[in-house]
């Protein structure tokens, strides 16, 4: 076990596209939640041999919606219970540009956090309003400069494309502004309209006007071209970094390695089982009181499922799936398991199947979901 994800399900506001487990912070028992989060971590550490963590990621929700005092308490819990040592290479926290005070930044820095992920989404103020964000372009600059002054040397900016009413020129301007900040990492995702979101309800009513599929593909091409020209290399379908600043935590997921998932609604992968925690805070607390753990689901992953996951997760990486590593993990050659799928995808020009790896072509990146789905159920 090398990684731990910790979920803080509280937000000052709810974005129109977000389907993550989240709640308005004003009406929530935040201090109780932090206490039970500590219980979950402690009980898990007692039940499982203490790991040497290499990455920790605190996400949400909005972790920085906590007060400075609450944030300090959370980080004290992480450090005292999970006991990250000298092997920890990445301690990351998601942050909103509008609630990141100098006080909170200092709390994060003092606790050992060494990577920040800013939820920017776009630098167009009108677009920010359309998607339900409350920060403005200027807030990003202020928070970014504060973070630099606090000593953070590894900052990621999250951007989105395919937004309602967004044009190619809007995206180009946002990319230019983002690159002007000279961050170490950029995550650039296309909008996916998920159920139980404001955008989903608008779409069902015919009131959500999104770019056409061809235009969205053009936007993705622009993202890849712009990042390459800036010397920011693409290491995963939606992620770009300066050399050495790839997200070590997310690479845990894409490499199909195990990780802890702590907090309401968090997913984990522990000792061959995928777990899902209860989402509602009250239910999360009740389950810990009752059983010591908040699991609402626990599913043993079969060997065939592991292999399929290895393919559709690993192919997200531009390096693809290493055949040598695949053989080490599963004791069988990759090519022998998926001959028809690999042949079909190669004929369509979506993958490169070489002696050492299987990876997406440029066209495969544009049709990634088609590639990933081809492996599901094959075994």
CSV table of C-alpha atoms in Angstrom, one decimal:
chain,number,residue,atom,x,y,z
A,1,UNK,CA,0.0,0.0,0.0
A,2,UNK,CA,1.7,3.2,-1.2
A,3,UNK,CA,-1.0,5.8,-1.3
A,4,UNK,CA,-3.9,7.3,0.6
A,5,UNK,CA,-6.8,9.4,-0.6
A,6,UNK,CA,-8.7,11.5,2.0
A,7,UNK,CA,-12.1,13.0,1.1
A,8,UNK,CA,-13.5,16.2,2.5
A,9,UNK,CA,-17.1,16.4,1.3
A,10,UNK,CA,-17.7,20.1,2.1
A,11,UNK,CA,-18.1,23.1,-0.2
A,12,UNK,CA,-19.0,26.7,0.2
A,13,UNK,CA,-21.0,26.4,-3.0
A,14,UNK,CA,-21.9,23.6,-5.4
A,15,UNK,CA,-20.7,23.8,-9.0
A,16,UNK,CA,-23.1,23.0,-11.8
A,17,UNK,CA,-21.1,20.1,-13.2
A,18,UNK,CA,-19.9,18.4,-10.0
A,19,UNK,CA,-21.1,14.9,-9.2
A,20,UNK,CA,-18.6,14.2,-6.5
A,21,UNK,CA,-19.8,13.5,-2.9
A,22,UNK,CA,-20.3,17.0,-1.5
A,23,UNK,CA,-22.5,19.1,0.8
A,24,UNK,CA,-22.9,22.7,1.7
A,25,UNK,CA,-20.5,23.2,4.6
A,26,UNK,CA,-22.8,25.6,6.5
A,27,UNK,CA,-25.2,22.9,7.6
A,28,UNK,CA,-22.8,20.1,8.3
A,29,UNK,CA,-21.2,18.7,11.5
A,30,UNK,CA,-17.7,19.4,10.3
A,31,UNK,CA,-15.9,18.9,13.6
A,32,UNK,CA,-17.7,15.6,14.2
A,33,UNK,CA,-16.8,14.5,10.7
A,34,UNK,CA,-13.1,15.2,11.3
A,35,UNK,CA,-13.3,13.2,14.6
A,36,UNK,CA,-14.8,10.2,12.8
A,37,UNK,CA,-12.3,10.5,9.9
A,38,UNK,CA,-9.6,10.1,12.5
A,39,UNK,CA,-11.4,7.0,13.9
A,40,UNK,CA,-11.6,5.5,10.4
A,41,UNK,CA,-7.9,6.0,9.8
A,42,UNK,CA,-6.9,4.7,13.2
A,43,UNK,CA,-9.1,1.6,12.9
A,44,UNK,CA,-7.8,0.9,9.4
A,45,UNK,CA,-4.1,1.3,10.5
A,46,UNK,CA,-4.8,-1.2,13.4
A,47,UNK,CA,-6.4,-3.7,11.0
A,48,UNK,CA,-3.8,-3.5,8.3
A,49,UNK,CA,0.0,-3.7,8.5
A,50,UNK,CA,1.3,-0.1,8.6
A,51,UNK,CA,2.3,1.0,5.1
A,52,UNK,CA,5.1,3.2,4.0
A,53,UNK,CA,3.1,5.8,2.1
A,54,UNK,CA,4.6,7.4,-0.9
A,55,UNK,CA,1.7,9.7,-1.7
A,56,UNK,CA,-1.2,11.4,0.1
A,57,UNK,CA,-4.0,13.3,-1.6
A,58,UNK,CA,-6.7,15.3,0.1
A,59,UNK,CA,-9.6,16.1,-2.2
A,60,UNK,CA,-13.3,16.9,-2.1
A,61,UNK,CA,-15.5,18.6,-2.0
A,62,UNK,CA,-13.2,21.5,-1.1
A,63,UNK,CA,-10.6,20.8,1.5
A,64,UNK,CA,-9.8,24.5,1.8
A,65,UNK,CA,-13.4,25.3,2.7
A,66,UNK,CA,-12.4,24.1,6.2
A,67,UNK,CA,-11.3,26.9,8.6
A,68,UNK,CA,-7.6,27.2,9.3
A,69,UNK,CA,-8.1,25.6,12.7
A,70,UNK,CA,-10.1,22.7,11.2
A,71,UNK,CA,-7.5,22.3,8.4
A,72,UNK,CA,-4.7,22.1,11.0
A,73,UNK,CA,-6.6,19.5,12.9
A,74,UNK,CA,-7.1,17.4,9.8
A,75,UNK,CA,-3.4,17.6,8.9
A,76,UNK,CA,-2.4,16.8,12.4
A,77,UNK,CA,-4.6,13.6,12.2
A,78,UNK,CA,-3.0,12.6,8.9
A,79,UNK,CA,0.5,13.0,10.2
A,80,UNK,CA,-0.1,11.4,13.6
A,81,UNK,CA,-2.2,8.4,12.4
A,82,UNK,CA,-0.9,7.6,8.9
A,83,UNK,CA,2.7,8.5,10.0
A,84,UNK,CA,4.1,9.4,6.6
A,85,UNK,CA,7.9,9.1,6.7
A,86,UNK,CA,10.9,9.8,4.6
A,87,UNK,CA,9.4,7.7,1.7
A,88,UNK,CA,6.6,10.2,1.2
A,89,UNK,CA,7.3,12.0,-2.1
A,90,UNK,CA,3.9,13.7,-2.7
A,91,UNK,CA,1.5,15.3,-0.2
A,92,UNK,CA,-1.2,17.0,-2.2
A,93,UNK,CA,-4.3,19.1,-1.4
A,94,UNK,CA,-7.0,20.4,-3.7
A,95,UNK,CA,-7.7,24.1,-3.2
A,96,UNK,CA,-10.2,26.7,-4.5
A,97,UNK,CA,-8.7,30.0,-5.6
A,98,UNK,CA,-11.2,32.1,-3.6
A,99,UNK,CA,-10.7,30.5,-0.1
A,100,UNK,CA,-7.0,30.1,0.1
A,101,UNK,CA,-5.8,32.6,2.7
A,102,UNK,CA,-2.1,33.1,3.7
A,103,UNK,CA,-3.0,31.5,7.1
A,104,UNK,CA,-4.3,28.4,5.4
A,105,UNK,CA,-1.3,28.2,3.1
A,106,UNK,CA,1.0,28.4,6.1
A,107,UNK,CA,-0.9,25.6,7.9
A,108,UNK,CA,-0.6,23.4,4.8
A,109,UNK,CA,3.1,24.1,4.4
A,110,UNK,CA,3.9,23.5,8.1
A,111,UNK,CA,2.1,20.1,7.9
A,112,UNK,CA,4.3,18.9,5.1
A,113,UNK,CA,2.0,19.5,2.1
A,114,UNK,CA,4.2,19.9,-1.0
A,115,UNK,CA,1.7,20.0,-3.9
A,116,UNK,CA,-1.4,22.1,-4.5
A,117,UNK,CA,-4.1,21.5,-7.1
A,118,UNK,CA,-6.1,24.7,-7.9
A,119,UNK,CA,-9.6,24.3,-9.3
A,120,UNK,CA,-9.4,27.0,-11.9
A,121,UNK,CA,-11.6,25.5,-14.8
A,122,UNK,CA,-11.4,28.6,-17.0
A,123,UNK,CA,-9.9,32.1,-16.9
A,124,UNK,CA,-13.0,33.5,-18.6
A,125,UNK,CA,-15.1,35.3,-15.9
A,126,UNK,CA,-18.4,34.9,-17.8
A,127,UNK,CA,-17.8,31.2,-18.2
A,128,UNK,CA,-17.0,30.8,-14.6
A,129,UNK,CA,-20.4,32.2,-13.7
A,130,UNK,CA,-22.1,29.8,-16.2
A,131,UNK,CA,-20.6,26.7,-14.6
A,132,UNK,CA,-21.4,27.8,-11.1
A,133,UNK,CA,-18.0,28.9,-9.9
A,134,UNK,CA,-17.8,31.9,-7.6
A,135,UNK,CA,-14.1,32.8,-8.0
A,136,UNK,CA,-12.9,35.2,-10.7
A,137,UNK,CA,-9.8,35.2,-12.9
A,138,UNK,CA,-8.1,37.7,-10.6
A,139,UNK,CA,-8.5,35.4,-7.6
A,140,UNK,CA,-6.4,32.8,-9.3
A,141,UNK,CA,-3.5,35.2,-9.7
A,142,UNK,CA,-3.7,36.3,-6.0
A,143,UNK,CA,-3.9,32.8,-4.6
A,144,UNK,CA,-1.1,31.5,-7.0
A,145,UNK,CA,1.2,34.3,-5.9
A,146,UNK,CA,0.4,33.6,-2.2
A,147,UNK,CA,1.2,30.0,-2.7
A,148,UNK,CA,4.5,30.8,-4.3
A,149,UNK,CA,5.3,33.2,-1.4
A,150,UNK,CA,4.4,30.4,1.1
A,151,UNK,CA,7.1,28.2,-0.6
A,152,UNK,CA,5.0,25.9,-2.8
A,153,UNK,CA,7.1,24.8,-5.8
A,154,UNK,CA,4.7,22.2,-7.2
A,155,UNK,CA,1.3,23.6,-8.3
A,156,UNK,CA,-1.2,22.1,-10.6
A,157,UNK,CA,-4.0,24.0,-12.4
A,158,UNK,CA,-7.2,22.3,-13.3
A,159,UNK,CA,-8.9,23.5,-16.5
A,160,UNK,CA,-12.0,22.3,-18.5
A,161,UNK,CA,-13.1,22.5,-22.1
A,162,UNK,CA,-16.4,21.7,-23.8
A,163,UNK,CA,-18.2,24.1,-21.5
A,164,UNK,CA,-21.6,25.7,-22.3
A,165,UNK,CA,-21.0,28.5,-24.8
A,166,UNK,CA,-17.2,28.0,-24.8
A,167,UNK,CA,-15.4,28.8,-28.0
A,168,UNK,CA,-12.0,27.7,-29.3
A,169,UNK,CA,-10.8,31.3,-28.7
A,170,UNK,CA,-12.0,31.2,-25.1
A,171,UNK,CA,-10.0,28.0,-24.6
A,172,UNK,CA,-7.0,29.3,-26.3
A,173,UNK,CA,-7.0,32.4,-24.1
A,174,UNK,CA,-7.4,30.3,-20.9
A,175,UNK,CA,-4.5,28.1,-21.9
A,176,UNK,CA,-2.3,31.1,-22.7
A,177,UNK,CA,-3.2,32.6,-19.3
A,178,UNK,CA,-2.6,29.4,-17.5
A,179,UNK,CA,0.8,28.9,-19.1
A,180,UNK,CA,1.8,32.5,-18.2
A,181,UNK,CA,1.6,31.5,-14.5
A,182,UNK,CA,4.3,28.9,-15.2
A,183,UNK,CA,2.8,26.2,-13.1
A,184,UNK,CA,4.4,22.8,-12.8
A,185,UNK,CA,1.4,20.7,-13.8
A,186,UNK,CA,-1.9,21.1,-15.8
A,187,UNK,CA,-4.9,18.9,-15.8
A,188,UNK,CA,-7.2,19.7,-18.7
A,189,UNK,CA,-10.5,17.7,-18.9
A,190,UNK,CA,-13.5,17.8,-21.2
A,191,UNK,CA,-16.9,18.4,-19.5
A,192,UNK,CA,-18.8,15.3,-18.8
A,193,UNK,CA,-22.5,15.9,-17.9
A,194,UNK,CA,-23.3,13.5,-15.0
A,195,UNK,CA,-26.6,12.6,-13.5
A,196,UNK,CA,-27.7,14.5,-10.3
A,197,UNK,CA,-26.0,17.7,-11.4
A,198,UNK,CA,-27.5,21.1,-12.3
A,199,UNK,CA,-26.1,20.7,-15.9
A,200,UNK,CA,-27.8,17.3,-16.2
A,201,UNK,CA,-31.2,18.8,-15.3
A,202,UNK,CA,-30.6,21.6,-17.7
A,203,UNK,CA,-29.7,19.2,-20.5
A,204,UNK,CA,-32.9,17.2,-20.0
A,205,UNK,CA,-34.8,20.4,-20.4
A,206,UNK,CA,-32.9,21.3,-23.6
A,207,UNK,CA,-31.4,24.3,-21.9
A,208,UNK,CA,-27.7,23.3,-21.9
A,209,UNK,CA,-25.9,24.4,-25.1
A,210,UNK,CA,-22.6,22.6,-25.4
A,211,UNK,CA,-20.0,22.6,-28.2
A,212,UNK,CA,-20.6,20.0,-30.9
A,213,UNK,CA,-18.6,16.8,-30.7
A,214,UNK,CA,-16.3,17.9,-33.6
A,215,UNK,CA,-15.6,21.2,-31.9
A,216,UNK,CA,-14.8,19.5,-28.6
A,217,UNK,CA,-12.3,17.2,-30.5
A,218,UNK,CA,-10.8,20.4,-32.0
A,219,UNK,CA,-10.5,21.8,-28.5
A,220,UNK,CA,-8.7,18.7,-27.3
A,221,UNK,CA,-6.3,18.9,-30.3
A,222,UNK,CA,-5.6,22.6,-29.3
A,223,UNK,CA,-4.9,21.6,-25.7
A,224,UNK,CA,-2.3,18.9,-26.8
A,225,UNK,CA,-0.7,21.2,-29.4
A,226,UNK,CA,-0.5,24.2,-27.0
A,227,UNK,CA,1.0,22.2,-24.2
A,228,UNK,CA,3.6,20.5,-26.5
A,229,UNK,CA,4.7,23.9,-27.9
A,230,UNK,CA,5.1,25.2,-24.3
A,231,UNK,CA,7.4,22.2,-23.5
A,232,UNK,CA,4.8,20.7,-21.0
A,233,UNK,CA,4.7,17.0,-21.8
A,234,UNK,CA,1.5,14.9,-21.9
A,235,UNK,CA,1.9,11.9,-19.7
A,236,UNK,CA,-1.8,10.9,-19.5
A,237,UNK,CA,-4.9,11.6,-21.6
A,238,UNK,CA,-5.8,14.7,-19.6
A,239,UNK,CA,-2.6,15.6,-17.7
A,240,UNK,CA,0.5,17.5,-18.7
A,241,UNK,CA,3.5,18.3,-16.6
A,242,UNK,CA,7.1,19.7,-16.6
A,243,UNK,CA,9.5,16.8,-16.4
A,244,UNK,CA,9.6,15.4,-12.8
A,245,UNK,CA,6.3,17.0,-11.8
A,246,UNK,CA,3.8,14.2,-12.9
A,247,UNK,CA,1.2,13.5,-10.3
A,248,UNK,CA,2.6,10.6,-8.4
A,249,UNK,CA,-0.6,10.0,-6.6
A,250,UNK,CA,-2.8,9.7,-9.8
A,251,UNK,CA,-0.2,7.5,-11.3
A,252,UNK,CA,-1.0,5.0,-8.5
A,253,UNK,CA,-4.6,4.8,-9.9
A,254,UNK,CA,-3.5,4.5,-13.6
A,255,UNK,CA,-0.9,1.9,-12.7
A,256,UNK,CA,-3.7,-0.1,-11.0
A,257,UNK,CA,-2.0,-0.2,-7.6
A,258,UNK,CA,-3.7,-0.4,-4.3
A,259,UNK,CA,-4.5,2.6,-2.1
A,260,UNK,CA,-6.5,3.6,1.0
A,261,UNK,CA,-9.7,5.6,0.6
A,262,UNK,CA,-10.7,7.6,3.7
A,263,UNK,CA,-13.8,9.7,4.3
A,264,UNK,CA,-17.4,9.9,3.2
A,265,UNK,CA,-17.9,8.5,-0.3
A,266,UNK,CA,-14.3,7.6,-0.7
A,267,UNK,CA,-13.3,4.6,-2.8
A,268,UNK,CA,-10.4,2.3,-1.7
A,269,UNK,CA,-8.5,-0.6,-3.1
A,270,UNK,CA,-7.1,-2.7,-0.2
A,271,UNK,CA,-5.7,-6.2,-0.1
A,272,UNK,CA,-7.4,-7.2,-3.4
A,273,UNK,CA,-10.8,-5.6,-2.5
A,274,UNK,CA,-12.4,-2.4,-3.8
A,275,UNK,CA,-14.3,-0.6,-1.1
A,276,UNK,CA,-16.8,2.2,-1.2
A,277,UNK,CA,-17.6,4.3,1.9
A,278,UNK,CA,-21.0,5.6,2.7
A,279,UNK,CA,-21.6,9.0,1.2
A,280,UNK,CA,-24.0,10.9,3.5
A,281,UNK,CA,-22.0,12.2,6.5
A,282,UNK,CA,-24.6,10.9,9.0
A,283,UNK,CA,-24.5,7.4,7.5
A,284,UNK,CA,-20.7,7.5,7.4
A,285,UNK,CA,-20.6,8.3,11.1
A,286,UNK,CA,-23.3,5.7,12.0
A,287,UNK,CA,-21.4,2.9,10.2
A,288,UNK,CA,-18.2,3.7,12.0
A,289,UNK,CA,-20.0,3.7,15.4
A,290,UNK,CA,-21.6,0.4,14.5
A,291,UNK,CA,-18.7,-1.5,12.8
A,292,UNK,CA,-15.6,0.6,13.1
A,293,UNK,CA,-15.5,1.1,9.4
A,294,UNK,CA,-17.7,3.1,6.9
A,295,UNK,CA,-17.9,0.5,4.1
A,296,UNK,CA,-21.2,0.3,2.3
A,297,UNK,CA,-19.6,-2.0,-0.4
A,298,UNK,CA,-16.6,-4.3,-0.4
A,299,UNK,CA,-15.9,-6.2,-3.6
A,300,UNK,CA,-13.1,-8.7,-4.1
A,301,UNK,CA,-11.4,-8.0,-7.4
A,302,UNK,CA,-11.0,-11.2,-9.5
A,303,UNK,CA,-7.9,-11.8,-11.5
A,304,UNK,CA,-9.8,-11.2,-14.8
A,305,UNK,CA,-11.1,-7.9,-13.5
A,306,UNK,CA,-7.6,-6.9,-12.4
A,307,UNK,CA,-6.3,-7.6,-15.9
A,308,UNK,CA,-9.0,-5.7,-17.6
A,309,UNK,CA,-8.5,-2.7,-15.2
A,310,UNK,CA,-4.8,-2.9,-15.9
A,311,UNK,CA,-5.5,-2.3,-19.6
A,312,UNK,CA,-8.1,0.5,-19.5
A,313,UNK,CA,-6.4,2.3,-16.7
A,314,UNK,CA,-2.9,1.8,-18.0
A,315,UNK,CA,-3.8,3.0,-21.5
A,316,UNK,CA,-4.7,6.4,-20.1
A,317,UNK,CA,-0.9,6.9,-19.7
A,318,UNK,CA,0.9,8.0,-22.8
A,319,UNK,CA,3.6,5.4,-22.0
A,320,UNK,CA,0.8,2.8,-22.2
A,321,UNK,CA,0.9,-0.6,-20.6
A,322,UNK,CA,4.3,-2.2,-20.2
A,323,UNK,CA,4.3,-5.8,-21.4
A,324,UNK,CA,7.2,-6.7,-19.0
A,325,UNK,CA,5.4,-5.3,-16.0
A,326,UNK,CA,2.1,-6.9,-17.1
A,327,UNK,CA,3.9,-10.3,-17.2
A,328,UNK,CA,5.5,-9.7,-13.8
A,329,UNK,CA,2.0,-9.0,-12.3
A,330,UNK,CA,-0.1,-11.6,-14.0
A,331,UNK,CA,2.3,-14.3,-15.1
A,332,UNK,CA,1.0,-14.4,-18.7
A,333,UNK,CA,1.8,-12.5,-21.9
A,334,UNK,CA,-0.5,-9.5,-22.6
A,335,UNK,CA,-0.8,-10.3,-26.3
A,336,UNK,CA,-2.0,-13.9,-25.6
A,337,UNK,CA,-5.0,-12.6,-23.6
A,338,UNK,CA,-6.4,-10.0,-26.0
A,339,UNK,CA,-5.3,-11.0,-29.6
A,340,UNK,CA,-8.6,-10.0,-31.3
A,341,UNK,CA,-9.0,-6.7,-29.4
A,342,UNK,CA,-5.4,-5.7,-30.0
A,343,UNK,CA,-5.6,-6.6,-33.7
A,344,UNK,CA,-8.9,-4.7,-34.2
A,345,UNK,CA,-7.7,-1.6,-32.4
A,346,UNK,CA,-4.4,-1.6,-34.3
A,347,UNK,CA,-6.2,-1.9,-37.6
A,348,UNK,CA,-8.3,1.1,-36.7
A,349,UNK,CA,-5.2,3.1,-35.9
A,350,UNK,CA,-6.1,3.6,-32.2
A,351,UNK,CA,-3.2,1.8,-30.6
A,352,UNK,CA,0.5,1.0,-31.2
A,353,UNK,CA,1.3,-2.6,-30.2
A,354,UNK,CA,5.1,-2.8,-29.9
A,355,UNK,CA,7.4,-5.4,-28.5
A,356,UNK,CA,7.6,-3.5,-25.2
A,357,UNK,CA,4.2,-1.9,-24.7
A,358,UNK,CA,0.7,-1.1,-25.9
A,359,UNK,CA,-0.2,2.5,-26.0
A,360,UNK,CA,-2.6,4.9,-27.6
A,361,UNK,CA,-1.9,6.7,-30.9
A,362,UNK,CA,-2.8,10.3,-31.4
A,363,UNK,CA,-6.2,9.1,-32.9
A,364,UNK,CA,-6.6,6.8,-29.9
A,365,UNK,CA,-6.3,9.7,-27.5
A,366,UNK,CA,-9.3,11.3,-29.3
A,367,UNK,CA,-11.3,8.1,-29.0
A,368,UNK,CA,-10.0,6.9,-25.7
A,369,UNK,CA,-13.4,5.6,-24.4
A,370,UNK,CA,-13.8,3.4,-27.4
A,371,UNK,CA,-10.4,1.8,-26.7
A,372,UNK,CA,-11.0,1.3,-23.0
A,373,UNK,CA,-14.4,-0.2,-23.5
A,374,UNK,CA,-13.0,-2.8,-26.0
A,375,UNK,CA,-11.3,-4.6,-23.1
A,376,UNK,CA,-14.2,-4.8,-20.8
A,377,UNK,CA,-15.8,-8.2,-20.5
A,378,UNK,CA,-13.2,-9.8,-22.8
A,379,UNK,CA,-12.1,-12.3,-20.3
